[in-house]
């Protein structure tokens, strides 16, 4: 999981550079490479999120975040939702959803808005880089403990509600989807397409 986050951060940095270079020089191959970086970010964050989700479902207490936010007595339904009950998991959910929605939108406009899209791509990857950097350098969800405890602390009782399964993903989808029109607005301002 941690390796996926390092690679995701490198992918963001490359994609920003490729998109801006392609836009400034008119090289479509670089612009396309920058767009594919968003797809790469989606794949890498999906893999990282899958690792975290599996750790929660298996009650793998070697991961510090699992030991402090789950237990073997926590029902499977809530163990699946516990992945985003922590700050670390929430940030990973955020960057994962951002990469998925960004990938979808950039795929749909790949043959349109050719002057605006590279700048929008760079902005979206900038957001991705910010959240991924937080996960790499500040609050990693993949921190481990040398001696795994026999039992975890358990899920916060306030979060034991069925809406825990859908509320954070829906809320974060809304937040991350707002990044898309913002990114295209920045691209339109840079290219002076104010219509």
PDB file of C-alpha atoms in Angstrom:
ATOM      1  CA  UNK A   1       0.000   0.000   0.000  1.00  0.00           C
ATOM      2  CA  UNK A   2       2.744   2.448   0.924  1.00  0.00           C
ATOM      3  CA  UNK A   3       4.613   1.648  -2.310  1.00  0.00           C
ATOM      4  CA  UNK A   4       1.436   2.438  -4.269  1.00  0.00           C
ATOM      5  CA  UNK A   5       1.230   5.818  -2.543  1.00  0.00           C
ATOM      6  CA  UNK A   6       4.863   6.643  -3.377  1.00  0.00           C
ATOM      7  CA  UNK A   7       4.253   5.679  -6.996  1.00  0.00           C
ATOM      8  CA  UNK A   8       1.019   7.700  -7.019  1.00  0.00           C
ATOM      9  CA  UNK A   9       2.887  10.789  -5.825  1.00  0.00           C
ATOM     10  CA  UNK A  10       5.528  10.326  -8.530  1.00  0.00           C
ATOM     11  CA  UNK A  11       2.780   9.813 -11.114  1.00  0.00           C
ATOM     12  CA  UNK A  12       1.125  13.074 -10.060  1.00  0.00           C
ATOM     13  CA  UNK A  13       4.397  14.978 -10.350  1.00  0.00           C
ATOM     14  CA  UNK A  14       5.106  13.512 -13.783  1.00  0.00           C
ATOM     15  CA  UNK A  15       1.540  14.144 -14.997  1.00  0.00           C
ATOM     16  CA  UNK A  16       1.604  17.779 -13.939  1.00  0.00           C
ATOM     17  CA  UNK A  17       4.875  18.343 -15.772  1.00  0.00           C
ATOM     18  CA  UNK A  18       3.774  16.428 -18.879  1.00  0.00           C
ATOM     19  CA  UNK A  19       0.445  18.257 -19.090  1.00  0.00           C
ATOM     20  CA  UNK A  20       1.969  21.711 -18.710  1.00  0.00           C
ATOM     21  CA  UNK A  21       4.818  20.942 -21.123  1.00  0.00           C
ATOM     22  CA  UNK A  22       2.389  19.525 -23.677  1.00  0.00           C
ATOM     23  CA  UNK A  23       0.074  22.522 -23.369  1.00  0.00           C
ATOM     24  CA  UNK A  24       2.861  25.080 -23.698  1.00  0.00           C
ATOM     25  CA  UNK A  25       4.563  23.391 -26.671  1.00  0.00           C
ATOM     26  CA  UNK A  26       1.471  22.074 -28.435  1.00  0.00           C
ATOM     27  CA  UNK A  27       2.707  18.474 -28.181  1.00  0.00           C
ATOM     28  CA  UNK A  28      -0.377  16.232 -28.061  1.00  0.00           C
ATOM     29  CA  UNK A  29       1.678  13.190 -27.070  1.00  0.00           C
ATOM     30  CA  UNK A  30       2.713  14.910 -23.840  1.00  0.00           C
ATOM     31  CA  UNK A  31      -0.848  16.076 -23.175  1.00  0.00           C
ATOM     32  CA  UNK A  32      -2.102  12.513 -23.667  1.00  0.00           C
ATOM     33  CA  UNK A  33       0.640  11.219 -21.382  1.00  0.00           C
ATOM     34  CA  UNK A  34      -0.446  13.695 -18.706  1.00  0.00           C
ATOM     35  CA  UNK A  35      -4.048  12.527 -19.030  1.00  0.00           C
ATOM     36  CA  UNK A  36      -2.927   8.910 -18.733  1.00  0.00           C
ATOM     37  CA  UNK A  37      -1.194   9.856 -15.497  1.00  0.00           C
ATOM     38  CA  UNK A  38      -4.628  10.500 -14.022  1.00  0.00           C
ATOM     39  CA  UNK A  39      -5.632   6.980 -15.072  1.00  0.00           C
ATOM     40  CA  UNK A  40      -2.433   5.696 -13.462  1.00  0.00           C
ATOM     41  CA  UNK A  41      -3.256   7.576 -10.279  1.00  0.00           C
ATOM     42  CA  UNK A  42      -6.676   5.917 -10.240  1.00  0.00           C
ATOM     43  CA  UNK A  43      -5.124   2.456 -10.614  1.00  0.00           C
ATOM     44  CA  UNK A  44      -2.514   3.058  -7.903  1.00  0.00           C
ATOM     45  CA  UNK A  45      -4.940   4.541  -5.378  1.00  0.00           C
ATOM     46  CA  UNK A  46      -7.413   1.735  -6.118  1.00  0.00           C
ATOM     47  CA  UNK A  47      -4.704  -0.790  -5.278  1.00  0.00           C
ATOM     48  CA  UNK A  48      -3.767   1.081  -2.086  1.00  0.00           C
ATOM     49  CA  UNK A  49      -7.393   1.339  -1.025  1.00  0.00           C
ATOM     50  CA  UNK A  50      -7.908  -2.375  -1.722  1.00  0.00           C
ATOM     51  CA  UNK A  51      -4.935  -3.208   0.529  1.00  0.00           C
ATOM     52  CA  UNK A  52      -6.401  -1.108   3.334  1.00  0.00           C
ATOM     53  CA  UNK A  53      -9.885  -2.554   2.887  1.00  0.00           C
ATOM     54  CA  UNK A  54      -8.555  -6.123   2.933  1.00  0.00           C
ATOM     55  CA  UNK A  55      -6.565  -5.358   6.090  1.00  0.00           C
ATOM     56  CA  UNK A  56      -9.762  -4.199   7.807  1.00  0.00           C
ATOM     57  CA  UNK A  57     -11.815  -7.146   6.587  1.00  0.00           C
ATOM     58  CA  UNK A  58      -9.136  -9.612   7.753  1.00  0.00           C
ATOM     59  CA  UNK A  59      -8.619  -7.759  11.072  1.00  0.00           C
ATOM     60  CA  UNK A  60      -4.902  -7.444  10.328  1.00  0.00           C
ATOM     61  CA  UNK A  61      -3.788  -5.677  13.496  1.00  0.00           C
ATOM     62  CA  UNK A  62      -0.227  -5.311  12.207  1.00  0.00           C
ATOM     63  CA  UNK A  63      -1.572  -2.104  10.643  1.00  0.00           C
ATOM     64  CA  UNK A  64      -1.843   0.536  13.335  1.00  0.00           C
ATOM     65  CA  UNK A  65      -4.963   2.072  11.785  1.00  0.00           C
ATOM     66  CA  UNK A  66      -6.752  -1.299  11.826  1.00  0.00           C
ATOM     67  CA  UNK A  67      -5.788  -1.938  15.458  1.00  0.00           C
ATOM     68  CA  UNK A  68      -7.113   1.468  16.540  1.00  0.00           C
ATOM     69  CA  UNK A  69     -10.326   1.519  14.473  1.00  0.00           C
ATOM     70  CA  UNK A  70     -11.551  -2.079  14.327  1.00  0.00           C
ATOM     71  CA  UNK A  71     -11.749  -5.336  16.251  1.00  0.00           C
ATOM     72  CA  UNK A  72     -12.600  -8.971  15.649  1.00  0.00           C
ATOM     73  CA  UNK A  73     -15.989  -8.402  17.306  1.00  0.00           C
ATOM     74  CA  UNK A  74     -16.881  -5.592  14.912  1.00  0.00           C
ATOM     75  CA  UNK A  75     -19.433  -6.904  12.376  1.00  0.00           C
ATOM     76  CA  UNK A  76     -18.105  -7.334   8.824  1.00  0.00           C
ATOM     77  CA  UNK A  77     -20.408  -4.597   7.522  1.00  0.00           C
ATOM     78  CA  UNK A  78     -18.806  -2.067   9.858  1.00  0.00           C
ATOM     79  CA  UNK A  79     -15.286  -3.426   9.335  1.00  0.00           C
ATOM     80  CA  UNK A  80     -15.709  -2.643   5.633  1.00  0.00           C
ATOM     81  CA  UNK A  81     -16.796   0.911   6.486  1.00  0.00           C
ATOM     82  CA  UNK A  82     -14.088   1.317   9.155  1.00  0.00           C
ATOM     83  CA  UNK A  83     -11.517   1.899   6.407  1.00  0.00           C
ATOM     84  CA  UNK A  84     -12.682   5.516   6.193  1.00  0.00           C
ATOM     85  CA  UNK A  85     -13.427   5.981   9.895  1.00  0.00           C
ATOM     86  CA  UNK A  86      -9.910   7.289  10.523  1.00  0.00           C
ATOM     87  CA  UNK A  87      -8.196  10.406   9.233  1.00  0.00           C
ATOM     88  CA  UNK A  88      -5.753   8.279   7.257  1.00  0.00           C
ATOM     89  CA  UNK A  89      -8.493   6.217   5.645  1.00  0.00           C
ATOM     90  CA  UNK A  90     -10.589   9.298   4.916  1.00  0.00           C
ATOM     91  CA  UNK A  91      -7.707  10.958   3.099  1.00  0.00           C
ATOM     92  CA  UNK A  92      -7.100   7.819   1.069  1.00  0.00           C
ATOM     93  CA  UNK A  93     -10.808   7.633   0.222  1.00  0.00           C
ATOM     94  CA  UNK A  94     -10.662  11.282  -0.832  1.00  0.00           C
ATOM     95  CA  UNK A  95      -7.724  10.890  -3.235  1.00  0.00           C
ATOM     96  CA  UNK A  96      -9.156   7.613  -4.555  1.00  0.00           C
ATOM     97  CA  UNK A  97     -12.517   9.197  -5.400  1.00  0.00           C
ATOM     98  CA  UNK A  98     -10.791  12.269  -6.834  1.00  0.00           C
ATOM     99  CA  UNK A  99      -8.746  10.064  -9.151  1.00  0.00           C
ATOM    100  CA  UNK A 100     -11.769   8.028 -10.245  1.00  0.00           C
ATOM    101  CA  UNK A 101     -13.966  11.035 -11.031  1.00  0.00           C
ATOM    102  CA  UNK A 102     -11.096  12.878 -12.693  1.00  0.00           C
ATOM    103  CA  UNK A 103     -10.329   9.846 -14.843  1.00  0.00           C
ATOM    104  CA  UNK A 104     -13.947   9.560 -15.914  1.00  0.00           C
ATOM    105  CA  UNK A 105     -14.286  13.226 -16.860  1.00  0.00           C
ATOM    106  CA  UNK A 106     -10.935  13.432 -18.641  1.00  0.00           C
ATOM    107  CA  UNK A 107     -11.774  10.281 -20.584  1.00  0.00           C
ATOM    108  CA  UNK A 108     -15.103  11.790 -21.680  1.00  0.00           C
ATOM    109  CA  UNK A 109     -13.523  15.070 -22.869  1.00  0.00           C
ATOM    110  CA  UNK A 110     -10.360  13.558 -24.374  1.00  0.00           C
ATOM    111  CA  UNK A 111     -11.320  14.781 -27.889  1.00  0.00           C
ATOM    112  CA  UNK A 112     -12.887  18.075 -26.810  1.00  0.00           C
ATOM    113  CA  UNK A 113     -11.629  21.172 -25.009  1.00  0.00           C
ATOM    114  CA  UNK A 114      -8.130  20.352 -26.229  1.00  0.00           C
ATOM    115  CA  UNK A 115      -6.711  23.703 -25.179  1.00  0.00           C
ATOM    116  CA  UNK A 116      -8.289  23.735 -21.693  1.00  0.00           C
ATOM    117  CA  UNK A 117      -8.012  20.057 -20.716  1.00  0.00           C
ATOM    118  CA  UNK A 118      -4.203  19.920 -20.162  1.00  0.00           C
ATOM    119  CA  UNK A 119      -4.398  22.710 -17.603  1.00  0.00           C
ATOM    120  CA  UNK A 120      -7.413  21.074 -15.951  1.00  0.00           C
ATOM    121  CA  UNK A 121      -5.431  17.830 -15.829  1.00  0.00           C
ATOM    122  CA  UNK A 122      -2.529  19.600 -14.128  1.00  0.00           C
ATOM    123  CA  UNK A 123      -4.868  21.152 -11.545  1.00  0.00           C
ATOM    124  CA  UNK A 124      -6.555  17.812 -10.789  1.00  0.00           C
ATOM    125  CA  UNK A 125      -3.175  16.110 -10.464  1.00  0.00           C
ATOM    126  CA  UNK A 126      -2.097  18.965  -8.193  1.00  0.00           C
ATOM    127  CA  UNK A 127      -4.983  18.138  -5.877  1.00  0.00           C
ATOM    128  CA  UNK A 128      -4.041  14.470  -6.108  1.00  0.00           C
ATOM    129  CA  UNK A 129      -0.414  15.267  -5.306  1.00  0.00           C
ATOM    130  CA  UNK A 130      -1.422  17.306  -2.258  1.00  0.00           C
ATOM    131  CA  UNK A 131      -3.551  14.562  -0.713  1.00  0.00           C
ATOM    132  CA  UNK A 132      -1.105  11.822  -1.666  1.00  0.00           C
ATOM    133  CA  UNK A 133       1.763  13.810  -0.113  1.00  0.00           C
ATOM    134  CA  UNK A 134      -0.243  14.022   3.117  1.00  0.00           C
ATOM    135  CA  UNK A 135      -0.635  10.240   3.047  1.00  0.00           C
ATOM    136  CA  UNK A 136       3.048   9.667   2.308  1.00  0.00           C
ATOM    137  CA  UNK A 137       4.634  12.190   4.656  1.00  0.00           C
ATOM    138  CA  UNK A 138       2.113  13.023   7.396  1.00  0.00           C
ATOM    139  CA  UNK A 139      -0.529  10.365   8.147  1.00  0.00           C
ATOM    140  CA  UNK A 140       0.102   7.062   6.411  1.00  0.00           C
ATOM    141  CA  UNK A 141      -2.678   4.467   6.640  1.00  0.00           C
ATOM    142  CA  UNK A 142      -0.040   1.761   6.222  1.00  0.00           C
ATOM    143  CA  UNK A 143       1.954   2.302   9.404  1.00  0.00           C
ATOM    144  CA  UNK A 144       2.665  -1.002  11.097  1.00  0.00           C
ATOM    145  CA  UNK A 145       3.441  -2.117  14.630  1.00  0.00           C
ATOM    146  CA  UNK A 146       6.189  -4.603  15.461  1.00  0.00           C
ATOM    147  CA  UNK A 147       4.015  -6.666  17.784  1.00  0.00           C
ATOM    148  CA  UNK A 148       0.403  -6.904  16.619  1.00  0.00           C
ATOM    149  CA  UNK A 149      -2.117  -6.794  19.479  1.00  0.00           C
ATOM    150  CA  UNK A 150      -4.429  -9.774  19.920  1.00  0.00           C
ATOM    151  CA  UNK A 151      -7.456  -7.494  19.705  1.00  0.00           C
ATOM    152  CA  UNK A 152      -8.156  -4.060  18.279  1.00  0.00           C
ATOM    153  CA  UNK A 153      -9.723  -1.077  19.993  1.00  0.00           C
ATOM    154  CA  UNK A 154     -12.884  -1.279  17.900  1.00  0.00           C
ATOM    155  CA  UNK A 155     -14.920   1.162  15.890  1.00  0.00           C
ATOM    156  CA  UNK A 156     -16.055   4.351  17.577  1.00  0.00           C
ATOM    157  CA  UNK A 157     -19.620   3.602  18.840  1.00  0.00           C
ATOM    158  CA  UNK A 158     -20.863   6.870  17.304  1.00  0.00           C
ATOM    159  CA  UNK A 159     -19.952   5.499  13.851  1.00  0.00           C
ATOM    160  CA  UNK A 160     -21.916   2.243  14.224  1.00  0.00           C
ATOM    161  CA  UNK A 161     -24.754   3.259  11.971  1.00  0.00           C
ATOM    162  CA  UNK A 162     -25.723   1.758   8.595  1.00  0.00           C
ATOM    163  CA  UNK A 163     -25.287   5.140   6.879  1.00  0.00           C
ATOM    164  CA  UNK A 164     -21.563   4.895   7.663  1.00  0.00           C
ATOM    165  CA  UNK A 165     -21.311   2.651   4.602  1.00  0.00           C
ATOM    166  CA  UNK A 166     -22.701   5.247   2.164  1.00  0.00           C
ATOM    167  CA  UNK A 167     -22.413   8.655   3.819  1.00  0.00           C
ATOM    168  CA  UNK A 168     -18.632   9.314   3.550  1.00  0.00           C
ATOM    169  CA  UNK A 169     -18.298   7.983  -0.037  1.00  0.00           C
ATOM    170  CA  UNK A 170     -21.262  10.099  -1.161  1.00  0.00           C
ATOM    171  CA  UNK A 171     -20.048  13.176   0.695  1.00  0.00           C
ATOM    172  CA  UNK A 172     -16.494  12.862  -0.617  1.00  0.00           C
ATOM    173  CA  UNK A 173     -17.767  12.199  -4.131  1.00  0.00           C
ATOM    174  CA  UNK A 174     -19.535  15.543  -3.948  1.00  0.00           C
ATOM    175  CA  UNK A 175     -16.430  17.324  -2.681  1.00  0.00           C
ATOM    176  CA  UNK A 176     -14.118  15.766  -5.235  1.00  0.00           C
ATOM    177  CA  UNK A 177     -16.550  16.313  -8.100  1.00  0.00           C
ATOM    178  CA  UNK A 178     -16.472  20.050  -7.309  1.00  0.00           C
ATOM    179  CA  UNK A 179     -12.749  19.942  -8.088  1.00  0.00           C
ATOM    180  CA  UNK A 180     -13.530  19.047 -11.723  1.00  0.00           C
ATOM    181  CA  UNK A 181     -15.372  22.249 -12.763  1.00  0.00           C
ATOM    182  CA  UNK A 182     -12.848  24.245 -10.742  1.00  0.00           C
ATOM    183  CA  UNK A 183      -9.987  22.671 -12.686  1.00  0.00           C
ATOM    184  CA  UNK A 184     -11.657  23.379 -16.013  1.00  0.00           C
ATOM    185  CA  UNK A 185     -12.394  26.955 -14.905  1.00  0.00           C
ATOM    186  CA  UNK A 186      -8.692  27.434 -14.141  1.00  0.00           C
ATOM    187  CA  UNK A 187      -7.844  25.978 -17.559  1.00  0.00           C
ATOM    188  CA  UNK A 188     -10.329  28.333 -19.230  1.00  0.00           C
ATOM    189  CA  UNK A 189      -8.824  31.316 -17.425  1.00  0.00           C
ATOM    190  CA  UNK A 190      -5.284  30.343 -18.430  1.00  0.00           C
ATOM    191  CA  UNK A 191      -6.273  29.912 -22.091  1.00  0.00           C
ATOM    192  CA  UNK A 192      -8.487  33.022 -21.945  1.00  0.00           C
ATOM    193  CA  UNK A 193     -11.548  31.113 -23.085  1.00  0.00           C
ATOM    194  CA  UNK A 194     -13.913  33.239 -21.062  1.00  0.00           C
ATOM    195  CA  UNK A 195     -16.996  32.374 -23.096  1.00  0.00           C
TER     196      UNK A 195
END
